[in-house]
Amino acid sequence: MPPLAPTTTSSSEPEPPFRPREKILEKQRYFQSVRRPTYLKGRHDVITSVAIPLALALSSMYLVGRGIYNMSHGIGKKE
């Protein structure tokens, strides 16, 4: 297999940035000023990091509790 040919572009020219530097600095200032854990710093991160797991835990606890109650009282047995 032959070696790869060198690229013809000049390496002295820097690649243009994806975002303007001012926007990046603005976002950095915002995220560093918020005094919350890193995983809760976005706008809707509380929904995915707290609300959904809390809802799943509460619903599973309810269903387990209802099942234990039904078993202890003999409700819903098949004859």
PDB file of N, CA, C and O in Angstrom, residues 1-77:
ATOM      1  N   MET A   1       0.851  -1.167   0.000  1.00  0.00           N
ATOM      2  CA  MET A   1       0.000   0.000   0.000  1.00  0.00           C
ATOM      3  C   MET A   1       0.899   1.234   0.000  1.00  0.00           C
ATOM      4  O   MET A   1       1.739   1.379   0.880  1.00  0.00           O
ATOM      5  N   PRO A   2       0.723   2.168  -0.951  1.00  0.00           N
ATOM      6  CA  PRO A   2       1.596   3.339  -1.011  1.00  0.00           C
ATOM      7  C   PRO A   2       1.295   4.303   0.127  1.00  0.00           C
ATOM      8  O   PRO A   2       0.171   4.366   0.634  1.00  0.00           O
ATOM      9  N   PRO A   3       2.297   5.087   0.557  1.00  0.00           N
ATOM     10  CA  PRO A   3       2.064   6.057   1.633  1.00  0.00           C
ATOM     11  C   PRO A   3       1.124   7.158   1.158  1.00  0.00           C
ATOM     12  O   PRO A   3       1.000   7.427  -0.036  1.00  0.00           O
ATOM     13  N   LEU A   4       0.478   7.786   2.114  1.00  0.00           N
ATOM     14  CA  LEU A   4      -0.466   8.844   1.778  1.00  0.00           C
ATOM     15  C   LEU A   4       0.280  10.061   1.264  1.00  0.00           C
ATOM     16  O   LEU A   4       1.338  10.427   1.774  1.00  0.00           O
ATOM     17  N   ALA A   5      -0.285  10.700   0.259  1.00  0.00           N
ATOM     18  CA  ALA A   5       0.343  11.890  -0.313  1.00  0.00           C
ATOM     19  C   ALA A   5       0.099  13.082   0.611  1.00  0.00           C
ATOM     20  O   ALA A   5      -0.970  13.203   1.219  1.00  0.00           O
ATOM     21  N   PRO A   6       1.070  13.969   0.749  1.00  0.00           N
ATOM     22  CA  PRO A   6       0.865  15.141   1.594  1.00  0.00           C
ATOM     23  C   PRO A   6      -0.187  16.066   0.992  1.00  0.00           C
ATOM     24  O   PRO A   6      -0.363  16.117  -0.220  1.00  0.00           O
ATOM     25  N   THR A   7      -0.878  16.776   1.835  1.00  0.00           N
ATOM     26  CA  THR A   7      -1.911  17.685   1.350  1.00  0.00           C
ATOM     27  C   THR A   7      -1.266  18.908   0.745  1.00  0.00           C
ATOM     28  O   THR A   7      -0.160  19.305   1.108  1.00  0.00           O
ATOM     29  N   THR A   8      -1.960  19.552  -0.174  1.00  0.00           N
ATOM     30  CA  THR A   8      -1.401  20.695  -0.887  1.00  0.00           C
ATOM     31  C   THR A   8      -1.713  22.013  -0.204  1.00  0.00           C
ATOM     32  O   THR A   8      -1.203  23.042  -0.590  1.00  0.00           O
ATOM     33  N   THR A   9      -2.563  22.022   0.820  1.00  0.00           N
ATOM     34  CA  THR A   9      -2.900  23.276   1.495  1.00  0.00           C
ATOM     35  C   THR A   9      -1.770  23.679   2.423  1.00  0.00           C
ATOM     36  O   THR A   9      -1.038  22.862   2.949  1.00  0.00           O
ATOM     37  N   SER A  10      -1.666  24.962   2.611  1.00  0.00           N
ATOM     38  CA  SER A  10      -0.616  25.496   3.475  1.00  0.00           C
ATOM     39  C   SER A  10      -1.017  25.309   4.928  1.00  0.00           C
ATOM     40  O   SER A  10      -2.150  25.609   5.319  1.00  0.00           O
ATOM     41  N   SER A  11      -0.108  24.814   5.754  1.00  0.00           N
ATOM     42  CA  SER A  11      -0.422  24.592   7.161  1.00  0.00           C
ATOM     43  C   SER A  11      -0.225  25.852   7.992  1.00  0.00           C
ATOM     44  O   SER A  11      -0.513  25.864   9.175  1.00  0.00           O
ATOM     45  N   SER A  12       0.283  26.931   7.386  1.00  0.00           N
ATOM     46  CA  SER A  12       0.486  28.161   8.147  1.00  0.00           C
ATOM     47  C   SER A  12      -0.811  28.929   8.339  1.00  0.00           C
ATOM     48  O   SER A  12      -0.915  29.758   9.227  1.00  0.00           O
ATOM     49  N   GLU A  13      -1.820  28.663   7.506  1.00  0.00           N
ATOM     50  CA  GLU A  13      -3.107  29.346   7.659  1.00  0.00           C
ATOM     51  C   GLU A  13      -3.955  28.610   8.684  1.00  0.00           C
ATOM     52  O   GLU A  13      -4.193  27.415   8.559  1.00  0.00           O
ATOM     53  N   PRO A  14      -4.424  29.305   9.712  1.00  0.00           N
ATOM     54  CA  PRO A  14      -5.288  28.632  10.690  1.00  0.00           C
ATOM     55  C   PRO A  14      -6.682  28.400  10.107  1.00  0.00           C
ATOM     56  O   PRO A  14      -7.152  29.154   9.255  1.00  0.00           O
ATOM     57  N   GLU A  15      -7.287  27.349  10.557  1.00  0.00           N
ATOM     58  CA  GLU A  15      -8.643  27.032  10.112  1.00  0.00           C
ATOM     59  C   GLU A  15      -9.609  28.024  10.747  1.00  0.00           C
ATOM     60  O   GLU A  15      -9.463  28.389  11.910  1.00  0.00           O
ATOM     61  N   PRO A  16     -10.626  28.485  10.011  1.00  0.00           N
ATOM     62  CA  PRO A  16     -11.571  29.440  10.610  1.00  0.00           C
ATOM     63  C   PRO A  16     -12.365  28.765  11.727  1.00  0.00           C
ATOM     64  O   PRO A  16     -12.683  27.576  11.648  1.00  0.00           O
ATOM     65  N   PRO A  17     -12.688  29.495  12.791  1.00  0.00           N
ATOM     66  CA  PRO A  17     -13.417  28.890  13.919  1.00  0.00           C
ATOM     67  C   PRO A  17     -14.856  28.566  13.548  1.00  0.00           C
ATOM     68  O   PRO A  17     -15.437  29.156  12.636  1.00  0.00           O
ATOM     69  N   PHE A  18     -15.419  27.599  14.264  1.00  0.00           N
ATOM     70  CA  PHE A  18     -16.809  27.216  14.030  1.00  0.00           C
ATOM     71  C   PHE A  18     -17.765  28.293  14.514  1.00  0.00           C
ATOM     72  O   PHE A  18     -18.786  28.543  13.915  1.00  0.00           O
ATOM     73  N   ARG A  19     -17.436  28.901  15.643  1.00  0.00           N
ATOM     74  CA  ARG A  19     -18.265  29.954  16.225  1.00  0.00           C
ATOM     75  C   ARG A  19     -17.398  31.176  16.486  1.00  0.00           C
ATOM     76  O   ARG A  19     -16.211  31.044  16.738  1.00  0.00           O
ATOM     77  N   PRO A  20     -18.002  32.352  16.492  1.00  0.00           N
ATOM     78  CA  PRO A  20     -17.219  33.547  16.833  1.00  0.00           C
ATOM     79  C   PRO A  20     -16.736  33.478  18.282  1.00  0.00           C
ATOM     80  O   PRO A  20     -17.414  32.946  19.161  1.00  0.00           O
ATOM     81  N   ARG A  21     -15.555  34.021  18.526  1.00  0.00           N
ATOM     82  CA  ARG A  21     -14.952  33.995  19.859  1.00  0.00           C
ATOM     83  C   ARG A  21     -15.842  34.681  20.896  1.00  0.00           C
ATOM     84  O   ARG A  21     -15.936  34.254  22.044  1.00  0.00           O
ATOM     85  N   GLU A  22     -16.544  35.735  20.505  1.00  0.00           N
ATOM     86  CA  GLU A  22     -17.405  36.462  21.448  1.00  0.00           C
ATOM     87  C   GLU A  22     -18.538  35.575  21.961  1.00  0.00           C
ATOM     88  O   GLU A  22     -18.873  35.606  23.142  1.00  0.00           O
ATOM     89  N   LYS A  23     -19.121  34.784  21.060  1.00  0.00           N
ATOM     90  CA  LYS A  23     -20.207  33.876  21.470  1.00  0.00           C
ATOM     91  C   LYS A  23     -19.688  32.825  22.443  1.00  0.00           C
ATOM     92  O   LYS A  23     -20.351  32.480  23.424  1.00  0.00           O
ATOM     93  N   ILE A  24     -18.497  32.300  22.178  1.00  0.00           N
ATOM     94  CA  ILE A  24     -17.916  31.281  23.054  1.00  0.00           C
ATOM     95  C   ILE A  24     -17.655  31.870  24.430  1.00  0.00           C
ATOM     96  O   ILE A  24     -17.983  31.271  25.461  1.00  0.00           O
ATOM     97  N   LEU A  25     -17.079  33.071  24.476  1.00  0.00           N
ATOM     98  CA  LEU A  25     -16.796  33.702  25.765  1.00  0.00           C
ATOM     99  C   LEU A  25     -18.079  34.017  26.521  1.00  0.00           C
ATOM    100  O   LEU A  25     -18.135  33.882  27.749  1.00  0.00           O
ATOM    101  N   GLU A  26     -19.128  34.420  25.794  1.00  0.00           N
ATOM    102  CA  GLU A  26     -20.414  34.698  26.436  1.00  0.00           C
ATOM    103  C   GLU A  26     -20.988  33.434  27.075  1.00  0.00           C
ATOM    104  O   GLU A  26     -21.457  33.459  28.221  1.00  0.00           O
ATOM    105  N   LYS A  27     -20.946  32.319  26.347  1.00  0.00           N
ATOM    106  CA  LYS A  27     -21.441  31.045  26.897  1.00  0.00           C
ATOM    107  C   LYS A  27     -20.610  30.607  28.094  1.00  0.00           C
ATOM    108  O   LYS A  27     -21.150  30.126  29.092  1.00  0.00           O
ATOM    109  N   GLN A  28     -19.291  30.754  28.019  1.00  0.00           N
ATOM    110  CA  GLN A  28     -18.426  30.377  29.140  1.00  0.00           C
ATOM    111  C   GLN A  28     -18.764  31.194  30.377  1.00  0.00           C
ATOM    112  O   GLN A  28     -18.859  30.655  31.478  1.00  0.00           O
ATOM    113  N   ARG A  29     -18.953  32.500  30.188  1.00  0.00           N
ATOM    114  CA  ARG A  29     -19.295  33.352  31.339  1.00  0.00           C
ATOM    115  C   ARG A  29     -20.619  32.921  31.955  1.00  0.00           C
ATOM    116  O   ARG A  29     -20.755  32.869  33.173  1.00  0.00           O
ATOM    117  N   TYR A  30     -21.606  32.583  31.113  1.00  0.00           N
ATOM    118  CA  TYR A  30     -22.908  32.168  31.628  1.00  0.00           C
ATOM    119  C   TYR A  30     -22.790  30.871  32.431  1.00  0.00           C
ATOM    120  O   TYR A  30     -23.267  30.779  33.559  1.00  0.00           O
ATOM    121  N   PHE A  31     -22.154  29.853  31.851  1.00  0.00           N
ATOM    122  CA  PHE A  31     -22.087  28.556  32.517  1.00  0.00           C
ATOM    123  C   PHE A  31     -21.208  28.592  33.757  1.00  0.00           C
ATOM    124  O   PHE A  31     -21.417  27.839  34.699  1.00  0.00           O
ATOM    125  N   GLN A  32     -20.200  29.467  33.804  1.00  0.00           N
ATOM    126  CA  GLN A  32     -19.364  29.564  34.996  1.00  0.00           C
ATOM    127  C   GLN A  32     -20.035  30.371  36.092  1.00  0.00           C
ATOM    128  O   GLN A  32     -19.692  30.246  37.261  1.00  0.00           O
ATOM    129  N   SER A  33     -21.024  31.205  35.730  1.00  0.00           N
ATOM    130  CA  SER A  33     -21.687  32.021  36.745  1.00  0.00           C
ATOM    131  C   SER A  33     -22.808  31.258  37.444  1.00  0.00           C
ATOM    132  O   SER A  33     -23.169  31.581  38.562  1.00  0.00           O
ATOM    133  N   VAL A  34     -23.381  30.252  36.789  1.00  0.00           N
ATOM    134  CA  VAL A  34     -24.476  29.482  37.377  1.00  0.00           C
ATOM    135  C   VAL A  34     -23.908  28.562  38.447  1.00  0.00           C
ATOM    136  O   VAL A  34     -22.975  27.805  38.196  1.00  0.00           O
ATOM    137  N   ARG A  35     -24.442  28.619  39.634  1.00  0.00           N
ATOM    138  CA  ARG A  35     -23.935  27.806  40.751  1.00  0.00           C
ATOM    139  C   ARG A  35     -24.780  26.557  40.939  1.00  0.00           C
ATOM    140  O   ARG A  35     -25.460  26.366  41.926  1.00  0.00           O
ATOM    141  N   ARG A  36     -24.787  25.714  39.933  1.00  0.00           N
ATOM    142  CA  ARG A  36     -25.474  24.429  39.993  1.00  0.00           C
ATOM    143  C   ARG A  36     -24.509  23.359  39.534  1.00  0.00           C
ATOM    144  O   ARG A  36     -23.494  23.660  38.920  1.00  0.00           O
ATOM    145  N   PRO A  37     -24.813  22.095  39.794  1.00  0.00           N
ATOM    146  CA  PRO A  37     -23.939  21.028  39.288  1.00  0.00           C
ATOM    147  C   PRO A  37     -23.849  21.082  37.768  1.00  0.00           C
ATOM    148  O   PRO A  37     -24.757  21.558  37.093  1.00  0.00           O
ATOM    149  N   THR A  38     -22.777  20.574  37.232  1.00  0.00           N
ATOM    150  CA  THR A  38     -22.511  20.646  35.800  1.00  0.00           C
ATOM    151  C   THR A  38     -23.624  20.006  34.977  1.00  0.00           C
ATOM    152  O   THR A  38     -24.006  20.519  33.935  1.00  0.00           O
ATOM    153  N   TYR A  39     -24.185  18.896  35.442  1.00  0.00           N
ATOM    154  CA  TYR A  39     -25.191  18.202  34.648  1.00  0.00           C
ATOM    155  C   TYR A  39     -26.552  18.883  34.686  1.00  0.00           C
ATOM    156  O   TYR A  39     -27.475  18.451  34.030  1.00  0.00           O
ATOM    157  N   LEU A  40     -26.714  19.971  35.442  1.00  0.00           N
ATOM    158  CA  LEU A  40     -27.986  20.690  35.493  1.00  0.00           C
ATOM    159  C   LEU A  40     -27.868  22.100  34.933  1.00  0.00           C
ATOM    160  O   LEU A  40     -28.702  22.935  35.213  1.00  0.00           O
ATOM    161  N   LYS A  41     -26.851  22.401  34.155  1.00  0.00           N
ATOM    162  CA  LYS A  41     -26.633  23.779  33.741  1.00  0.00           C
ATOM    163  C   LYS A  41     -27.411  24.185  32.502  1.00  0.00           C
ATOM    164  O   LYS A  41     -27.523  25.359  32.213  1.00  0.00           O
ATOM    165  N   GLY A  42     -27.958  23.261  31.750  1.00  0.00           N
ATOM    166  CA  GLY A  42     -28.729  23.627  30.575  1.00  0.00           C
ATOM    167  C   GLY A  42     -30.144  24.017  30.952  1.00  0.00           C
ATOM    168  O   GLY A  42     -30.577  23.914  32.100  1.00  0.00           O
ATOM    169  N   ARG A  43     -30.871  24.477  29.948  1.00  0.00           N
ATOM    170  CA  ARG A  43     -32.224  24.951  30.193  1.00  0.00           C
ATOM    171  C   ARG A  43     -33.170  23.832  30.628  1.00  0.00           C
ATOM    172  O   ARG A  43     -33.907  23.957  31.585  1.00  0.00           O
ATOM    173  N   HIS A  44     -33.149  22.736  29.911  1.00  0.00           N
ATOM    174  CA  HIS A  44     -34.101  21.646  30.175  1.00  0.00           C
ATOM    175  C   HIS A  44     -33.431  20.440  30.823  1.00  0.00           C
ATOM    176  O   HIS A  44     -33.996  19.343  30.811  1.00  0.00           O
ATOM    177  N   ASP A  45     -32.261  20.611  31.386  1.00  0.00           N
ATOM    178  CA  ASP A  45     -31.549  19.486  31.978  1.00  0.00           C
ATOM    179  C   ASP A  45     -32.214  18.976  33.246  1.00  0.00           C
ATOM    180  O   ASP A  45     -32.065  17.815  33.600  1.00  0.00           O
ATOM    181  N   VAL A  46     -32.951  19.835  33.944  1.00  0.00           N
ATOM    182  CA  VAL A  46     -33.620  19.395  35.170  1.00  0.00           C
ATOM    183  C   VAL A  46     -34.684  18.357  34.831  1.00  0.00           C
ATOM    184  O   VAL A  46     -34.895  17.412  35.585  1.00  0.00           O
ATOM    185  N   ILE A  47     -35.316  18.507  33.676  1.00  0.00           N
ATOM    186  CA  ILE A  47     -36.363  17.553  33.285  1.00  0.00           C
ATOM    187  C   ILE A  47     -35.764  16.168  33.082  1.00  0.00           C
ATOM    188  O   ILE A  47     -36.273  15.180  33.612  1.00  0.00           O
ATOM    189  N   THR A  48     -34.648  16.090  32.340  1.00  0.00           N
ATOM    190  CA  THR A  48     -34.091  14.782  32.036  1.00  0.00           C
ATOM    191  C   THR A  48     -33.277  14.207  33.177  1.00  0.00           C
ATOM    192  O   THR A  48     -33.164  12.989  33.299  1.00  0.00           O
ATOM    193  N   SER A  49     -32.701  15.048  34.029  1.00  0.00           N
ATOM    194  CA  SER A  49     -31.834  14.542  35.090  1.00  0.00           C
ATOM    195  C   SER A  49     -32.546  14.330  36.416  1.00  0.00           C
ATOM    196  O   SER A  49     -32.057  13.588  37.256  1.00  0.00           O
ATOM    197  N   VAL A  50     -33.668  14.996  36.630  1.00  0.00           N
ATOM    198  CA  VAL A  50     -34.346  14.902  37.925  1.00  0.00           C
ATOM    199  C   VAL A  50     -35.784  14.414  37.778  1.00  0.00           C
ATOM    200  O   VAL A  50     -36.177  13.443  38.422  1.00  0.00           O
ATOM    201  N   ALA A  51     -36.560  15.059  36.942  1.00  0.00           N
ATOM    202  CA  ALA A  51     -38.000  14.779  36.896  1.00  0.00           C
ATOM    203  C   ALA A  51     -38.311  13.379  36.375  1.00  0.00           C
ATOM    204  O   ALA A  51     -39.125  12.665  36.975  1.00  0.00           O
ATOM    205  N   ILE A  52     -37.688  12.974  35.294  1.00  0.00           N
ATOM    206  CA  ILE A  52     -37.988  11.655  34.723  1.00  0.00           C
ATOM    207  C   ILE A  52     -37.551  10.523  35.661  1.00  0.00           C
ATOM    208  O   ILE A  52     -38.347   9.618  35.942  1.00  0.00           O
ATOM    209  N   PRO A  53     -36.323  10.523  36.204  1.00  0.00           N
ATOM    210  CA  PRO A  53     -35.968   9.466  37.157  1.00  0.00           C
ATOM    211  C   PRO A  53     -36.841   9.472  38.416  1.00  0.00           C
ATOM    212  O   PRO A  53     -37.196   8.411  38.934  1.00  0.00           O
ATOM    213  N   LEU A  54     -37.211  10.666  38.882  1.00  0.00           N
ATOM    214  CA  LEU A  54     -38.075  10.750  40.058  1.00  0.00           C
ATOM    215  C   LEU A  54     -39.451  10.159  39.761  1.00  0.00           C
ATOM    216  O   LEU A  54     -40.000   9.408  40.582  1.00  0.00           O
ATOM    217  N   ALA A  55     -40.007  10.452  38.586  1.00  0.00           N
ATOM    218  CA  ALA A  55     -41.304   9.902  38.205  1.00  0.00           C
ATOM    219  C   ALA A  55     -41.235   8.380  38.073  1.00  0.00           C
ATOM    220  O   ALA A  55     -42.150   7.670  38.518  1.00  0.00           O
ATOM    221  N   LEU A  56     -40.163   7.869  37.481  1.00  0.00           N
ATOM    222  CA  LEU A  56     -40.013   6.410  37.366  1.00  0.00           C
ATOM    223  C   LEU A  56     -39.897   5.752  38.736  1.00  0.00           C
ATOM    224  O   LEU A  56     -40.491   4.697  38.984  1.00  0.00           O
ATOM    225  N   ALA A  57     -39.131   6.352  39.634  1.00  0.00           N
ATOM    226  CA  ALA A  57     -38.969   5.778  40.976  1.00  0.00           C
ATOM    227  C   ALA A  57     -40.294   5.789  41.736  1.00  0.00           C
ATOM    228  O   ALA A  57     -40.652   4.791  42.373  1.00  0.00           O
ATOM    229  N   LEU A  58     -41.022   6.895  41.667  1.00  0.00           N
ATOM    230  CA  LEU A  58     -42.296   6.983  42.391  1.00  0.00           C
ATOM    231  C   LEU A  58     -43.326   6.000  41.826  1.00  0.00           C
ATOM    232  O   LEU A  58     -44.044   5.349  42.605  1.00  0.00           O
ATOM    233  N   SER A  59     -43.405   5.903  40.500  1.00  0.00           N
ATOM    234  CA  SER A  59     -44.394   4.978  39.927  1.00  0.00           C
ATOM    235  C   SER A  59     -44.043   3.527  40.256  1.00  0.00           C
ATOM    236  O   SER A  59     -44.934   2.723  40.540  1.00  0.00           O
ATOM    237  N   SER A  60     -42.750   3.177  40.233  1.00  0.00           N
ATOM    238  CA  SER A  60     -42.385   1.797  40.564  1.00  0.00           C
ATOM    239  C   SER A  60     -42.639   1.504  42.036  1.00  0.00           C
ATOM    240  O   SER A  60     -43.087   0.413  42.384  1.00  0.00           O
ATOM    241  N   MET A  61     -42.380   2.473  42.918  1.00  0.00           N
ATOM    242  CA  MET A  61     -42.675   2.264  44.344  1.00  0.00           C
ATOM    243  C   MET A  61     -44.171   2.083  44.566  1.00  0.00           C
ATOM    244  O   MET A  61     -44.591   1.248  45.367  1.00  0.00           O
ATOM    245  N   TYR A  62     -44.993   2.856  43.848  1.00  0.00           N
ATOM    246  CA  TYR A  62     -46.445   2.712  43.969  1.00  0.00           C
ATOM    247  C   TYR A  62     -46.895   1.325  43.515  1.00  0.00           C
ATOM    248  O   TYR A  62     -47.695   0.672  44.191  1.00  0.00           O
ATOM    249  N   LEU A  63     -46.377   0.869  42.363  1.00  0.00           N
ATOM    250  CA  LEU A  63     -46.787  -0.425  41.838  1.00  0.00           C
ATOM    251  C   LEU A  63     -46.334  -1.575  42.744  1.00  0.00           C
ATOM    252  O   LEU A  63     -47.088  -2.535  42.961  1.00  0.00           O
ATOM    253  N   VAL A  64     -45.128  -1.478  43.295  1.00  0.00           N
ATOM    254  CA  VAL A  64     -44.650  -2.519  44.224  1.00  0.00           C
ATOM    255  C   VAL A  64     -45.497  -2.511  45.491  1.00  0.00           C
ATOM    256  O   VAL A  64     -45.911  -3.570  45.999  1.00  0.00           O
ATOM    257  N   GLY A  65     -45.792  -1.341  46.010  1.00  0.00           N
ATOM    258  CA  GLY A  65     -46.634  -1.241  47.207  1.00  0.00           C
ATOM    259  C   GLY A  65     -48.025  -1.797  46.983  1.00  0.00           C
ATOM    260  O   GLY A  65     -48.567  -2.512  47.833  1.00  0.00           O
ATOM    261  N   ARG A  66     -48.599  -1.480  45.829  1.00  0.00           N
ATOM    262  CA  ARG A  66     -49.935  -2.002  45.512  1.00  0.00           C
ATOM    263  C   ARG A  66     -49.902  -3.518  45.371  1.00  0.00           C
ATOM    264  O   ARG A  66     -50.816  -4.226  45.826  1.00  0.00           O
ATOM    265  N   GLY A  67     -48.842  -4.055  44.771  1.00  0.00           N
ATOM    266  CA  GLY A  67     -48.726  -5.502  44.626  1.00  0.00           C
ATOM    267  C   GLY A  67     -48.593  -6.196  45.966  1.00  0.00           C
ATOM    268  O   GLY A  67     -49.210  -7.236  46.212  1.00  0.00           O
ATOM    269  N   ILE A  68     -47.799  -5.624  46.869  1.00  0.00           N
ATOM    270  CA  ILE A  68     -47.653  -6.210  48.207  1.00  0.00           C
ATOM    271  C   ILE A  68     -48.972  -6.165  48.959  1.00  0.00           C
ATOM    272  O   ILE A  68     -49.372  -7.138  49.616  1.00  0.00           O
ATOM    273  N   TYR A  69     -49.687  -5.037  48.854  1.00  0.00           N
ATOM    274  CA  TYR A  69     -50.991  -4.914  49.522  1.00  0.00           C
ATOM    275  C   TYR A  69     -51.974  -5.953  48.982  1.00  0.00           C
ATOM    276  O   TYR A  69     -52.665  -6.619  49.744  1.00  0.00           O
ATOM    277  N   ASN A  70     -52.015  -6.087  47.649  1.00  0.00           N
ATOM    278  CA  ASN A  70     -52.943  -7.047  47.048  1.00  0.00           C
ATOM    279  C   ASN A  70     -52.588  -8.476  47.437  1.00  0.00           C
ATOM    280  O   ASN A  70     -53.484  -9.297  47.704  1.00  0.00           O
ATOM    281  N   MET A  71     -51.299  -8.812  47.491  1.00  0.00           N
ATOM    282  CA  MET A  71     -50.906 -10.164  47.875  1.00  0.00           C
ATOM    283  C   MET A  71     -51.242 -10.438  49.339  1.00  0.00           C
ATOM    284  O   MET A  71     -51.702 -11.527  49.681  1.00  0.00           O
ATOM    285  N   SER A  72     -51.037  -9.454  50.193  1.00  0.00           N
ATOM    286  CA  SER A  72     -51.283  -9.699  51.612  1.00  0.00           C
ATOM    287  C   SER A  72     -52.767  -9.795  51.931  1.00  0.00           C
ATOM    288  O   SER A  72     -53.160 -10.417  52.920  1.00  0.00           O
ATOM    289  N   HIS A  73     -53.627  -9.190  51.115  1.00  0.00           N
ATOM    290  CA  HIS A  73     -55.059  -9.258  51.344  1.00  0.00           C
ATOM    291  C   HIS A  73     -55.770 -10.243  50.424  1.00  0.00           C
ATOM    292  O   HIS A  73     -56.999 -10.386  50.494  1.00  0.00           O
ATOM    293  N   GLY A  74     -55.025 -10.902  49.553  1.00  0.00           N
ATOM    294  CA  GLY A  74     -55.623 -11.906  48.676  1.00  0.00           C
ATOM    295  C   GLY A  74     -56.499 -11.320  47.597  1.00  0.00           C
ATOM    296  O   GLY A  74     -57.442 -11.970  47.143  1.00  0.00           O
ATOM    297  N   ILE A  75     -56.231 -10.118  47.168  1.00  0.00           N
ATOM    298  CA  ILE A  75     -57.047  -9.455  46.140  1.00  0.00           C
ATOM    299  C   ILE A  75     -56.486  -9.822  44.767  1.00  0.00           C
ATOM    300  O   ILE A  75     -55.280  -9.846  44.563  1.00  0.00           O
ATOM    301  N   GLY A  76     -57.369 -10.109  43.826  1.00  0.00           N
ATOM    302  CA  GLY A  76     -56.975 -10.357  42.457  1.00  0.00           C
ATOM    303  C   GLY A  76     -56.453 -11.744  42.180  1.00  0.00           C
ATOM    304  O   GLY A  76     -55.779 -11.962  41.168  1.00  0.00           O
ATOM    305  N   LYS A  77     -56.738 -12.709  43.048  1.00  0.00           N
ATOM    306  CA  LYS A  77     -56.286 -14.084  42.810  1.00  0.00           C
ATOM    307  C   LYS A  77     -57.150 -14.722  41.743  1.00  0.00           C
ATOM    308  O   LYS A  77     -58.334 -14.474  41.645  1.00  0.00           O
TER     309      LYS A  77
END
